[in-house]
Amino acid sequence: MDNFTCTSCNGTGFWTPCGSQNYRGDRHCYACNGKGRFKTSSDDRAKARTQRLARKDAKRVANLESGESQLTQALGEHGLAWLEAATWSPFFQDLLSRARRFGSLSDAQLACLVKGYEKSKVRDAERAVEQAAEAARVEAAEPVLNGRQTVTGHVITTKWVDSQYGGSLKMLVRDDRGFKLWGTVPASLGYSELGEHSLTKGDRISFTATLEQSNDDPKFGFFKRPTKAELISLAHDSEDLAVASVA
């Protein structure tokens, strides 16, 4: 038997403001669902609400601990740290959120995470090797000598640069002597017959230009007025494409 009057509607079962509607689009009291009375007192209902929230919070904590335990078993502590830092992947972040929310992932979902982590470790190892090789090349590189001379080396990258005088295609080149140079791509090497950039990373080229050493790094410089440009070999034909790698 319902013995406790709803204080929100004073037992009427209707929302108090005359002619108004509640968030559901009708005039029923949202507290008692239009009944006007409750089977339990407000104190008992508050106590029950507190208990429900406590159970919900306990379940949330249990799921969080269970999910992270499962991830740690599958990936290890370093793998879990990698997953937390993988904000670049919405998919991985969704799986992390699901594990913490529901307490576990399926075998297929775990397999995806393990595969992604293993690939990440391989990429990190390859990157470390590239960085070490780059550091060795920088250490062994000769300083840029000012003046006009012949440059022979590999293209590291190309970039279209706009300025107030118009745009031009620039390139970063590593000379065989180890130093790097930045300047405008010679017109004869800049574009293919289709109007596309013809130079790509790893292409081996040669040209004559005036070099100027950078004020900040003796092993970096700029070239201008390039002439006698020649494309020696393409990237896919070159055995030393790695020489063009940039850390």
CSV table of N, CA and C in Angstrom, one decimal, residues 79-237:
chain,number,residue,atom,x,y,z
A,79,GLY,N,53.3,-2.3,-22.2
A,79,GLY,CA,52.3,-2.3,-23.3
A,79,GLY,C,51.1,-1.5,-22.9
A,80,LEU,N,50.7,-1.6,-21.6
A,80,LEU,CA,49.5,-0.8,-21.1
A,80,LEU,C,49.9,0.7,-21.2
A,81,ALA,N,51.1,1.0,-20.8
A,81,ALA,CA,51.5,2.5,-20.9
A,81,ALA,C,51.5,2.9,-22.4
A,82,TRP,N,51.9,2.0,-23.3
A,82,TRP,CA,51.9,2.4,-24.7
A,82,TRP,C,50.4,2.6,-25.1
A,83,LEU,N,49.5,1.8,-24.7
A,83,LEU,CA,48.1,1.9,-25.1
A,83,LEU,C,47.5,3.2,-24.5
A,84,GLU,N,47.8,3.5,-23.3
A,84,GLU,CA,47.3,4.8,-22.7
A,84,GLU,C,47.9,6.0,-23.5
A,85,ALA,N,49.1,5.9,-24.0
A,85,ALA,CA,49.7,7.0,-24.8
A,85,ALA,C,49.3,7.0,-26.2
A,86,ALA,N,48.6,6.0,-26.7
A,86,ALA,CA,48.3,5.9,-28.1
A,86,ALA,C,47.0,6.7,-28.5
A,87,THR,N,47.1,8.0,-28.1
A,87,THR,CA,45.9,8.8,-28.4
A,87,THR,C,45.7,9.1,-29.9
A,88,TRP,N,46.7,8.8,-30.7
A,88,TRP,CA,46.6,9.0,-32.1
A,88,TRP,C,45.7,8.0,-32.8
A,89,SER,N,45.3,6.9,-32.0
A,89,SER,CA,44.4,5.9,-32.5
A,89,SER,C,43.1,5.9,-31.8
A,90,PRO,N,42.0,6.4,-32.4
A,90,PRO,CA,40.7,6.3,-31.8
A,90,PRO,C,40.2,4.9,-31.5
A,91,PHE,N,40.7,4.0,-32.4
A,91,PHE,CA,40.3,2.5,-32.2
A,91,PHE,C,40.9,2.0,-30.9
A,92,PHE,N,42.2,2.2,-30.7
A,92,PHE,CA,42.9,1.7,-29.5
A,92,PHE,C,42.3,2.3,-28.3
A,93,GLN,N,42.0,3.6,-28.4
A,93,GLN,CA,41.5,4.3,-27.2
A,93,GLN,C,40.1,3.8,-26.8
A,94,ASP,N,39.3,3.4,-27.9
A,94,ASP,CA,38.0,2.9,-27.6
A,94,ASP,C,38.1,1.5,-26.9
A,95,LEU,N,39.1,0.7,-27.4
A,95,LEU,CA,39.2,-0.6,-26.7
A,95,LEU,C,39.7,-0.4,-25.3
A,96,LEU,N,40.6,0.5,-25.0
A,96,LEU,CA,41.0,0.8,-23.6
A,96,LEU,C,39.8,1.2,-22.8
A,97,SER,N,39.0,2.1,-23.3
A,97,SER,CA,37.8,2.6,-22.6
A,97,SER,C,36.8,1.4,-22.3
A,98,ARG,N,36.6,0.5,-23.3
A,98,ARG,CA,35.7,-0.6,-23.1
A,98,ARG,C,36.3,-1.6,-22.0
A,99,ALA,N,37.6,-1.8,-22.1
A,99,ALA,CA,38.1,-2.7,-21.1
A,99,ALA,C,37.9,-2.2,-19.7
A,100,ARG,N,38.1,-0.9,-19.5
A,100,ARG,CA,38.0,-0.3,-18.2
A,100,ARG,C,36.5,-0.2,-17.8
A,101,ARG,N,35.6,0.0,-18.7
A,101,ARG,CA,34.2,0.2,-18.4
A,101,ARG,C,33.5,-1.2,-18.2
A,102,PHE,N,33.8,-2.2,-19.0
A,102,PHE,CA,33.1,-3.4,-18.9
A,102,PHE,C,33.9,-4.5,-18.2
A,103,GLY,N,35.2,-4.3,-17.9
A,103,GLY,CA,36.0,-5.2,-17.1
A,103,GLY,C,36.8,-6.2,-18.0
A,104,SER,N,36.5,-6.3,-19.3
A,104,SER,CA,37.2,-7.3,-20.1
A,104,SER,C,37.0,-7.0,-21.6
A,105,LEU,N,37.9,-7.6,-22.4
A,105,LEU,CA,37.7,-7.5,-23.8
A,105,LEU,C,37.6,-8.9,-24.4
A,106,SER,N,37.1,-9.0,-25.6
A,106,SER,CA,37.0,-10.3,-26.2
A,106,SER,C,38.4,-10.8,-26.7
A,107,ASP,N,38.6,-12.0,-27.0
A,107,ASP,CA,39.9,-12.5,-27.5
A,107,ASP,C,40.3,-11.8,-28.8
A,108,ALA,N,39.3,-11.6,-29.6
A,108,ALA,CA,39.6,-10.9,-30.9
A,108,ALA,C,40.1,-9.5,-30.6
A,109,GLN,N,39.5,-8.8,-29.7
A,109,GLN,CA,39.9,-7.4,-29.4
A,109,GLN,C,41.3,-7.4,-28.8
A,110,LEU,N,41.6,-8.3,-27.9
A,110,LEU,CA,42.9,-8.4,-27.3
A,110,LEU,C,43.9,-8.7,-28.4
A,111,ALA,N,43.6,-9.6,-29.3
A,111,ALA,CA,44.5,-9.9,-30.4
A,111,ALA,C,44.9,-8.7,-31.2
A,112,CYS,N,43.9,-7.8,-31.4
A,112,CYS,CA,44.2,-6.6,-32.2
A,112,CYS,C,45.1,-5.7,-31.4
A,113,LEU,N,45.0,-5.6,-30.1
A,113,LEU,CA,45.8,-4.8,-29.3
A,113,LEU,C,47.3,-5.4,-29.3
A,114,VAL,N,47.4,-6.7,-29.1
A,114,VAL,CA,48.7,-7.3,-29.1
A,114,VAL,C,49.4,-7.1,-30.4
A,115,LYS,N,48.7,-7.3,-31.5
A,115,LYS,CA,49.3,-7.1,-32.8
A,115,LYS,C,49.7,-5.7,-33.0
A,116,GLY,N,48.9,-4.7,-32.6
A,116,GLY,CA,49.3,-3.3,-32.7
A,116,GLY,C,50.5,-3.0,-31.9
A,117,TYR,N,50.6,-3.5,-30.7
A,117,TYR,CA,51.7,-3.3,-29.8
A,117,TYR,C,53.0,-3.8,-30.4
A,118,GLU,N,52.9,-5.1,-30.9
A,118,GLU,CA,54.1,-5.7,-31.6
A,118,GLU,C,54.6,-4.9,-32.7
A,119,LYS,N,53.7,-4.4,-33.6
A,119,LYS,CA,54.1,-3.5,-34.7
A,119,LYS,C,54.7,-2.3,-34.2
A,120,SER,N,54.2,-1.7,-33.1
A,120,SER,CA,54.7,-0.5,-32.6
A,120,SER,C,56.2,-0.7,-32.1
A,121,LYS,N,56.4,-1.8,-31.5
A,121,LYS,CA,57.8,-2.1,-31.0
A,121,LYS,C,58.8,-2.3,-32.2
A,122,VAL,N,58.3,-2.9,-33.2
A,122,VAL,CA,59.1,-3.0,-34.4
A,122,VAL,C,59.5,-1.7,-35.0
A,123,ARG,N,58.4,-0.8,-35.1
A,123,ARG,CA,58.7,0.6,-35.6
A,123,ARG,C,59.6,1.4,-34.7
A,124,ASP,N,59.5,1.2,-33.4
A,124,ASP,CA,60.4,1.9,-32.5
A,124,ASP,C,61.8,1.4,-32.7
A,125,ALA,N,62.0,0.1,-32.9
A,125,ALA,CA,63.3,-0.4,-33.1
A,125,ALA,C,63.9,0.1,-34.4
A,126,GLU,N,63.1,0.1,-35.4
A,126,GLU,CA,63.6,0.6,-36.7
A,126,GLU,C,63.9,2.1,-36.6
A,127,ARG,N,63.1,2.9,-35.9
A,127,ARG,CA,63.3,4.3,-35.7
A,127,ARG,C,64.6,4.5,-34.9
A,128,ALA,N,64.9,3.7,-33.9
A,128,ALA,CA,66.1,3.8,-33.1
A,128,ALA,C,67.3,3.6,-34.0
A,129,VAL,N,67.2,2.6,-34.9
A,129,VAL,CA,68.3,2.3,-35.8
A,129,VAL,C,68.6,3.5,-36.7
A,130,GLU,N,67.5,4.0,-37.3
A,130,GLU,CA,67.6,5.2,-38.2
A,130,GLU,C,68.2,6.4,-37.5
A,131,GLN,N,67.8,6.6,-36.2
A,131,GLN,CA,68.3,7.8,-35.5
A,131,GLN,C,69.8,7.6,-35.2
A,132,ALA,N,70.2,6.3,-34.9
A,132,ALA,CA,71.6,6.1,-34.6
A,132,ALA,C,72.4,6.3,-35.9
A,133,ALA,N,71.9,5.8,-37.0
A,133,ALA,CA,72.6,6.0,-38.3
A,133,ALA,C,72.7,7.4,-38.6
A,134,GLU,N,71.6,8.2,-38.4
A,134,GLU,CA,71.6,9.6,-38.7
A,134,GLU,C,72.6,10.3,-37.8
A,135,ALA,N,72.7,10.0,-36.5
A,135,ALA,CA,73.6,10.6,-35.7
A,135,ALA,C,75.1,10.3,-36.1
A,136,ALA,N,75.3,9.1,-36.6
A,136,ALA,CA,76.6,8.7,-37.1
A,136,ALA,C,77.0,9.5,-38.4
A,137,ARG,N,76.0,9.7,-39.2
A,137,ARG,CA,76.2,10.4,-40.5
A,137,ARG,C,76.5,11.9,-40.1
A,138,VAL,N,75.8,12.5,-39.2
A,138,VAL,CA,76.0,13.9,-38.8
A,138,VAL,C,77.4,14.0,-38.2
A,139,GLU,N,77.8,13.1,-37.4
A,139,GLU,CA,79.1,13.1,-36.8
A,139,GLU,C,80.2,13.1,-37.8
A,140,ALA,N,80.0,12.3,-38.8
A,140,ALA,CA,81.1,12.1,-39.8
A,140,ALA,C,81.0,13.1,-41.0
A,141,ALA,N,80.0,13.9,-41.0
A,141,ALA,CA,79.8,14.9,-42.1
A,141,ALA,C,80.8,16.0,-42.1
A,142,GLU,N,81.2,16.4,-43.2
A,142,GLU,CA,82.1,17.5,-43.4
A,142,GLU,C,81.3,18.8,-43.3
A,143,PRO,N,82.0,19.9,-42.9
A,143,PRO,CA,81.3,21.2,-42.9
A,143,PRO,C,81.1,21.7,-44.3
A,144,VAL,N,80.0,22.6,-44.4
A,144,VAL,CA,79.8,23.2,-45.7
A,144,VAL,C,80.8,24.3,-46.0
A,145,LEU,N,81.4,24.2,-47.2
A,145,LEU,CA,82.4,25.2,-47.6
A,145,LEU,C,81.7,26.2,-48.5
A,146,ASN,N,81.9,27.5,-48.2
A,146,ASN,CA,81.2,28.5,-49.0
A,146,ASN,C,81.9,28.6,-50.4
A,147,GLY,N,81.1,28.9,-51.4
A,147,GLY,CA,81.6,29.1,-52.7
A,147,GLY,C,80.9,28.2,-53.7
A,148,ARG,N,81.2,28.4,-55.0
A,148,ARG,CA,80.5,27.6,-56.0
A,148,ARG,C,81.2,26.3,-56.2
A,149,GLN,N,80.5,25.2,-56.2
A,149,GLN,CA,81.0,23.9,-56.3
A,149,GLN,C,80.0,22.9,-56.8
A,150,THR,N,80.4,21.7,-57.1
A,150,THR,CA,79.5,20.7,-57.5
A,150,THR,C,79.0,19.9,-56.3
A,151,VAL,N,77.7,19.7,-56.3
A,151,VAL,CA,77.0,18.9,-55.2
A,151,VAL,C,76.5,17.6,-55.8
A,152,THR,N,76.8,16.5,-55.2
A,152,THR,CA,76.3,15.2,-55.6
A,152,THR,C,75.8,14.5,-54.4
A,153,GLY,N,74.5,14.0,-54.4
A,153,GLY,CA,74.0,13.4,-53.2
A,153,GLY,C,72.6,12.9,-53.5
A,154,HIS,N,71.8,12.7,-52.3
A,154,HIS,CA,70.5,12.2,-52.4
A,154,HIS,C,69.5,13.2,-51.9
A,155,VAL,N,68.3,13.2,-52.5
A,155,VAL,CA,67.2,14.1,-52.1
A,155,VAL,C,66.6,13.5,-50.8
A,156,ILE,N,66.5,14.4,-49.8
A,156,ILE,CA,65.8,14.0,-48.5
A,156,ILE,C,64.3,14.3,-48.6
A,157,THR,N,64.0,15.5,-49.1
A,157,THR,CA,62.6,15.8,-49.2
A,157,THR,C,62.4,17.0,-50.1
A,158,THR,N,61.2,17.2,-50.6
A,158,THR,CA,60.9,18.4,-51.4
A,158,THR,C,59.6,19.0,-50.9
A,159,LYS,N,59.5,20.3,-51.1
A,159,LYS,CA,58.4,21.1,-50.5
A,159,LYS,C,58.1,22.3,-51.3
A,160,TRP,N,56.9,22.5,-51.6
A,160,TRP,CA,56.5,23.8,-52.3
A,160,TRP,C,56.4,24.9,-51.3
A,161,VAL,N,57.0,26.0,-51.6
A,161,VAL,CA,57.1,27.1,-50.7
A,161,VAL,C,56.5,28.4,-51.4
A,162,ASP,N,55.5,29.0,-50.8
A,162,ASP,CA,54.9,30.2,-51.3
A,162,ASP,C,55.6,31.4,-50.6
A,163,SER,N,55.8,32.5,-51.4
A,163,SER,CA,56.3,33.7,-50.8
A,163,SER,C,55.7,34.9,-51.5
A,164,GLN,N,56.1,36.1,-51.1
A,164,GLN,CA,55.5,37.3,-51.7
A,164,GLN,C,55.9,37.5,-53.2
A,165,TYR,N,57.0,36.8,-53.5
A,165,TYR,CA,57.5,36.8,-54.9
A,165,TYR,C,57.0,35.7,-55.8
A,166,GLY,N,56.1,34.8,-55.2
A,166,GLY,CA,55.6,33.7,-55.9
A,166,GLY,C,56.1,32.4,-55.3
A,167,GLY,N,55.6,31.3,-55.8
A,167,GLY,CA,56.0,30.0,-55.2
A,167,GLY,C,57.1,29.3,-55.9
A,168,SER,N,57.8,28.4,-55.2
A,168,SER,CA,58.9,27.7,-55.8
A,168,SER,C,59.0,26.3,-55.1
A,169,LEU,N,59.6,25.4,-55.8
A,169,LEU,CA,59.8,24.0,-55.3
A,169,LEU,C,61.2,24.0,-54.6
A,170,LYS,N,61.2,23.7,-53.3
A,170,LYS,CA,62.5,23.6,-52.6
A,170,LYS,C,62.8,22.1,-52.3
A,171,MET,N,64.1,21.9,-52.0
A,171,MET,CA,64.5,20.5,-51.7
A,171,MET,C,65.6,20.6,-50.7
A,172,LEU,N,65.6,19.5,-49.9
A,172,LEU,CA,66.7,19.3,-48.9
A,172,LEU,C,67.5,18.1,-49.4
A,173,VAL,N,68.8,18.3,-49.6
A,173,VAL,CA,69.7,17.4,-50.2
A,173,VAL,C,70.9,17.0,-49.2
A,174,ARG,N,71.2,15.8,-49.2
A,174,ARG,CA,72.4,15.4,-48.4
A,174,ARG,C,73.5,15.1,-49.4
A,175,ASP,N,74.6,15.9,-49.3
A,175,ASP,CA,75.7,15.7,-50.2
A,175,ASP,C,76.5,14.4,-49.8
A,176,ASP,N,77.2,13.9,-50.7
A,176,ASP,CA,78.0,12.7,-50.4
A,176,ASP,C,79.1,12.9,-49.3
A,177,ARG,N,79.4,14.2,-49.0
A,177,ARG,CA,80.3,14.6,-48.0
A,177,ARG,C,79.6,14.6,-46.6
A,178,GLY,N,78.3,14.4,-46.6
A,178,GLY,CA,77.6,14.3,-45.3
A,178,GLY,C,76.7,15.5,-44.9
A,179,PHE,N,77.1,16.7,-45.4
A,179,PHE,CA,76.3,17.9,-45.0
A,179,PHE,C,75.0,18.0,-45.8
A,180,LYS,N,74.1,18.8,-45.2
A,180,LYS,CA,72.8,19.0,-45.9
A,180,LYS,C,72.7,20.4,-46.5
A,181,LEU,N,71.9,20.5,-47.5
A,181,LEU,CA,71.7,21.7,-48.2
A,181,LEU,C,70.3,21.9,-48.6
A,182,TRP,N,69.8,23.2,-48.4
A,182,TRP,CA,68.4,23.6,-48.7
A,182,TRP,C,68.4,24.6,-49.8
A,183,GLY,N,67.6,24.5,-50.8
A,183,GLY,CA,67.5,25.5,-51.9
A,183,GLY,C,66.4,25.1,-52.9
A,184,THR,N,66.4,25.9,-53.9
A,184,THR,CA,65.4,25.8,-55.0
A,184,THR,C,65.7,24.6,-55.9
A,185,VAL,N,64.8,23.8,-56.3
A,185,VAL,CA,65.0,22.7,-57.2
A,185,VAL,C,65.3,23.3,-58.6
A,186,PRO,N,66.3,22.8,-59.2
A,186,PRO,CA,66.6,23.3,-60.6
A,186,PRO,C,65.4,23.0,-61.5
A,187,ALA,N,65.1,24.0,-62.4
A,187,ALA,CA,64.0,23.8,-63.3
A,187,ALA,C,64.0,22.5,-64.1
A,188,SER,N,65.1,22.1,-64.4
A,188,SER,CA,65.2,20.9,-65.3
A,188,SER,C,64.8,19.6,-64.5
A,189,LEU,N,64.8,19.7,-63.1
A,189,LEU,CA,64.5,18.5,-62.3
A,189,LEU,C,63.2,18.7,-61.6
A,190,GLY,N,62.6,19.9,-61.7
A,190,GLY,CA,61.4,20.2,-60.8
A,190,GLY,C,60.1,19.5,-61.2
A,191,TYR,N,59.8,19.3,-62.4
A,191,TYR,CA,58.5,18.7,-62.8
A,191,TYR,C,58.7,17.7,-63.9
A,192,SER,N,57.7,16.8,-64.0
A,192,SER,CA,57.7,15.8,-65.1
A,192,SER,C,56.8,16.4,-66.2
A,193,GLU,N,56.7,15.7,-67.3
A,193,GLU,CA,55.9,16.1,-68.4
A,193,GLU,C,54.4,16.3,-68.0
A,194,LEU,N,54.0,15.6,-67.0
A,194,LEU,CA,52.6,15.6,-66.6
A,194,LEU,C,52.4,16.8,-65.6
A,195,GLY,N,53.4,17.6,-65.3
A,195,GLY,CA,53.2,18.7,-64.4
A,195,GLY,C,53.4,18.3,-62.9
A,196,GLU,N,53.8,17.1,-62.6
A,196,GLU,CA,53.9,16.6,-61.3
A,196,GLU,C,55.4,16.7,-60.8
A,197,HIS,N,55.6,16.8,-59.5
A,197,HIS,CA,57.0,16.9,-59.0
A,197,HIS,C,57.7,15.6,-59.4
A,198,SER,N,58.8,15.7,-60.1
A,198,SER,CA,59.5,14.6,-60.6
A,198,SER,C,60.5,14.0,-59.6
A,199,LEU,N,61.0,14.8,-58.6
A,199,LEU,CA,61.9,14.4,-57.6
A,199,LEU,C,61.2,13.7,-56.4
A,200,THR,N,61.8,12.6,-55.9
A,200,THR,CA,61.2,12.0,-54.7
A,200,THR,C,62.4,11.7,-53.8
A,201,LYS,N,62.0,11.4,-52.6
A,201,LYS,CA,63.0,11.0,-51.5
A,201,LYS,C,63.9,9.8,-52.0
A,202,GLY,N,65.2,10.0,-51.9
A,202,GLY,CA,66.1,8.9,-52.3
A,202,GLY,C,66.7,9.1,-53.7
A,203,ASP,N,66.1,10.0,-54.5
A,203,ASP,CA,66.7,10.2,-55.9
A,203,ASP,C,68.1,10.7,-55.7
A,204,ARG,N,69.0,10.2,-56.6
A,204,ARG,CA,70.4,10.7,-56.6
A,204,ARG,C,70.6,11.7,-57.7
A,205,ILE,N,71.1,12.9,-57.3
A,205,ILE,CA,71.2,14.0,-58.3
A,205,ILE,C,72.6,14.6,-58.1
A,206,SER,N,72.9,15.5,-59.1
A,206,SER,CA,74.1,16.2,-59.1
A,206,SER,C,73.8,17.6,-59.7
A,207,PHE,N,74.4,18.7,-59.2
A,207,PHE,CA,74.3,20.0,-59.8
A,207,PHE,C,75.4,20.9,-59.3
A,208,THR,N,75.6,22.0,-59.9
A,208,THR,CA,76.6,23.0,-59.5
A,208,THR,C,75.9,24.2,-59.0
A,209,ALA,N,76.3,24.7,-57.8
A,209,ALA,CA,75.6,25.8,-57.2
A,209,ALA,C,76.6,26.5,-56.3
A,210,THR,N,76.1,27.7,-55.8
A,210,THR,CA,76.9,28.5,-54.9
A,210,THR,C,76.4,28.1,-53.5
A,211,LEU,N,77.3,27.7,-52.6
A,211,LEU,CA,76.9,27.2,-51.3
A,211,LEU,C,77.2,28.3,-50.2
A,212,GLU,N,76.4,28.3,-49.2
A,212,GLU,CA,76.6,29.2,-48.1
A,212,GLU,C,76.3,28.5,-46.8
A,213,GLN,N,77.3,28.4,-45.9
A,213,GLN,CA,77.2,27.7,-44.6
A,213,GLN,C,76.2,28.4,-43.7
A,214,SER,N,75.4,27.7,-43.0
A,214,SER,CA,74.4,28.2,-42.0
A,214,SER,C,75.2,28.8,-40.8
A,215,ASN,N,74.6,29.9,-40.3
A,215,ASN,CA,75.2,30.5,-39.1
A,215,ASN,C,75.1,29.6,-37.8
A,216,ASP,N,74.1,28.7,-37.9
A,216,ASP,CA,73.7,27.9,-36.7
A,216,ASP,C,74.4,26.5,-36.7
A,217,ASP,N,74.7,26.0,-37.9
A,217,ASP,CA,75.2,24.7,-38.0
A,217,ASP,C,76.2,24.6,-39.1
A,218,PRO,N,77.4,24.3,-38.9
A,218,PRO,CA,78.4,24.3,-39.9
A,218,PRO,C,78.2,23.1,-40.9
A,219,LYS,N,77.4,22.1,-40.5
A,219,LYS,CA,77.1,21.0,-41.4
A,219,LYS,C,75.8,21.1,-42.1
A,220,PHE,N,75.3,22.4,-42.1
A,220,PHE,CA,74.0,22.6,-42.9
A,220,PHE,C,74.2,24.0,-43.6
A,221,GLY,N,73.7,24.0,-44.8
A,221,GLY,CA,73.9,25.2,-45.6
A,221,GLY,C,72.8,25.4,-46.6
A,222,PHE,N,73.0,26.4,-47.5
A,222,PHE,CA,72.0,26.8,-48.5
A,222,PHE,C,72.7,26.9,-49.8
A,223,PHE,N,72.0,26.5,-50.9
A,223,PHE,CA,72.5,26.7,-52.2
A,223,PHE,C,71.6,27.6,-53.1
A,224,LYS,N,72.3,28.3,-54.0
A,224,LYS,CA,71.5,29.1,-54.9
A,224,LYS,C,72.2,29.1,-56.3
A,225,ARG,N,71.4,29.5,-57.3
A,225,ARG,CA,71.8,29.6,-58.7
A,225,ARG,C,72.3,28.2,-59.1
A,226,PRO,N,71.5,27.1,-59.0
A,226,PRO,CA,72.0,25.8,-59.4
A,226,PRO,C,72.0,25.7,-60.9
A,227,THR,N,73.0,25.0,-61.5
A,227,THR,CA,73.1,24.8,-62.9
A,227,THR,C,73.6,23.4,-63.1
A,228,LYS,N,73.6,23.0,-64.4
A,228,LYS,CA,74.1,21.6,-64.8
A,228,LYS,C,73.5,20.5,-63.9
A,229,ALA,N,72.2,20.6,-63.7
A,229,ALA,CA,71.5,19.6,-62.9
A,229,ALA,C,71.4,18.3,-63.6
A,230,GLU,N,71.5,17.2,-62.9
A,230,GLU,CA,71.4,15.9,-63.5
A,230,GLU,C,70.8,14.9,-62.6
A,231,LEU,N,69.8,14.2,-63.0
A,231,LEU,CA,69.2,13.1,-62.3
A,231,LEU,C,70.0,11.8,-62.5
A,232,ILE,N,70.8,11.4,-61.5
A,232,ILE,CA,71.7,10.2,-61.7
A,232,ILE,C,70.9,8.9,-61.6
A,233,SER,N,70.1,8.7,-60.6
A,233,SER,CA,69.3,7.5,-60.5
A,233,SER,C,68.1,7.8,-59.7
A,234,LEU,N,67.1,7.0,-59.9
A,234,LEU,CA,65.8,7.1,-59.1
A,234,LEU,C,65.9,6.4,-57.8
A,235,ALA,N,65.0,6.7,-56.9
A,235,ALA,CA,65.0,6.1,-55.6
A,235,ALA,C,64.9,4.6,-55.6
A,236,HIS,N,64.0,4.1,-56.4
A,236,HIS,CA,63.8,2.6,-56.4
A,236,HIS,C,64.9,1.9,-57.1
A,237,ASP,N,65.8,2.6,-57.8
A,237,ASP,CA,67.0,2.0,-58.4
A,237,ASP,C,68.2,2.1,-57.5
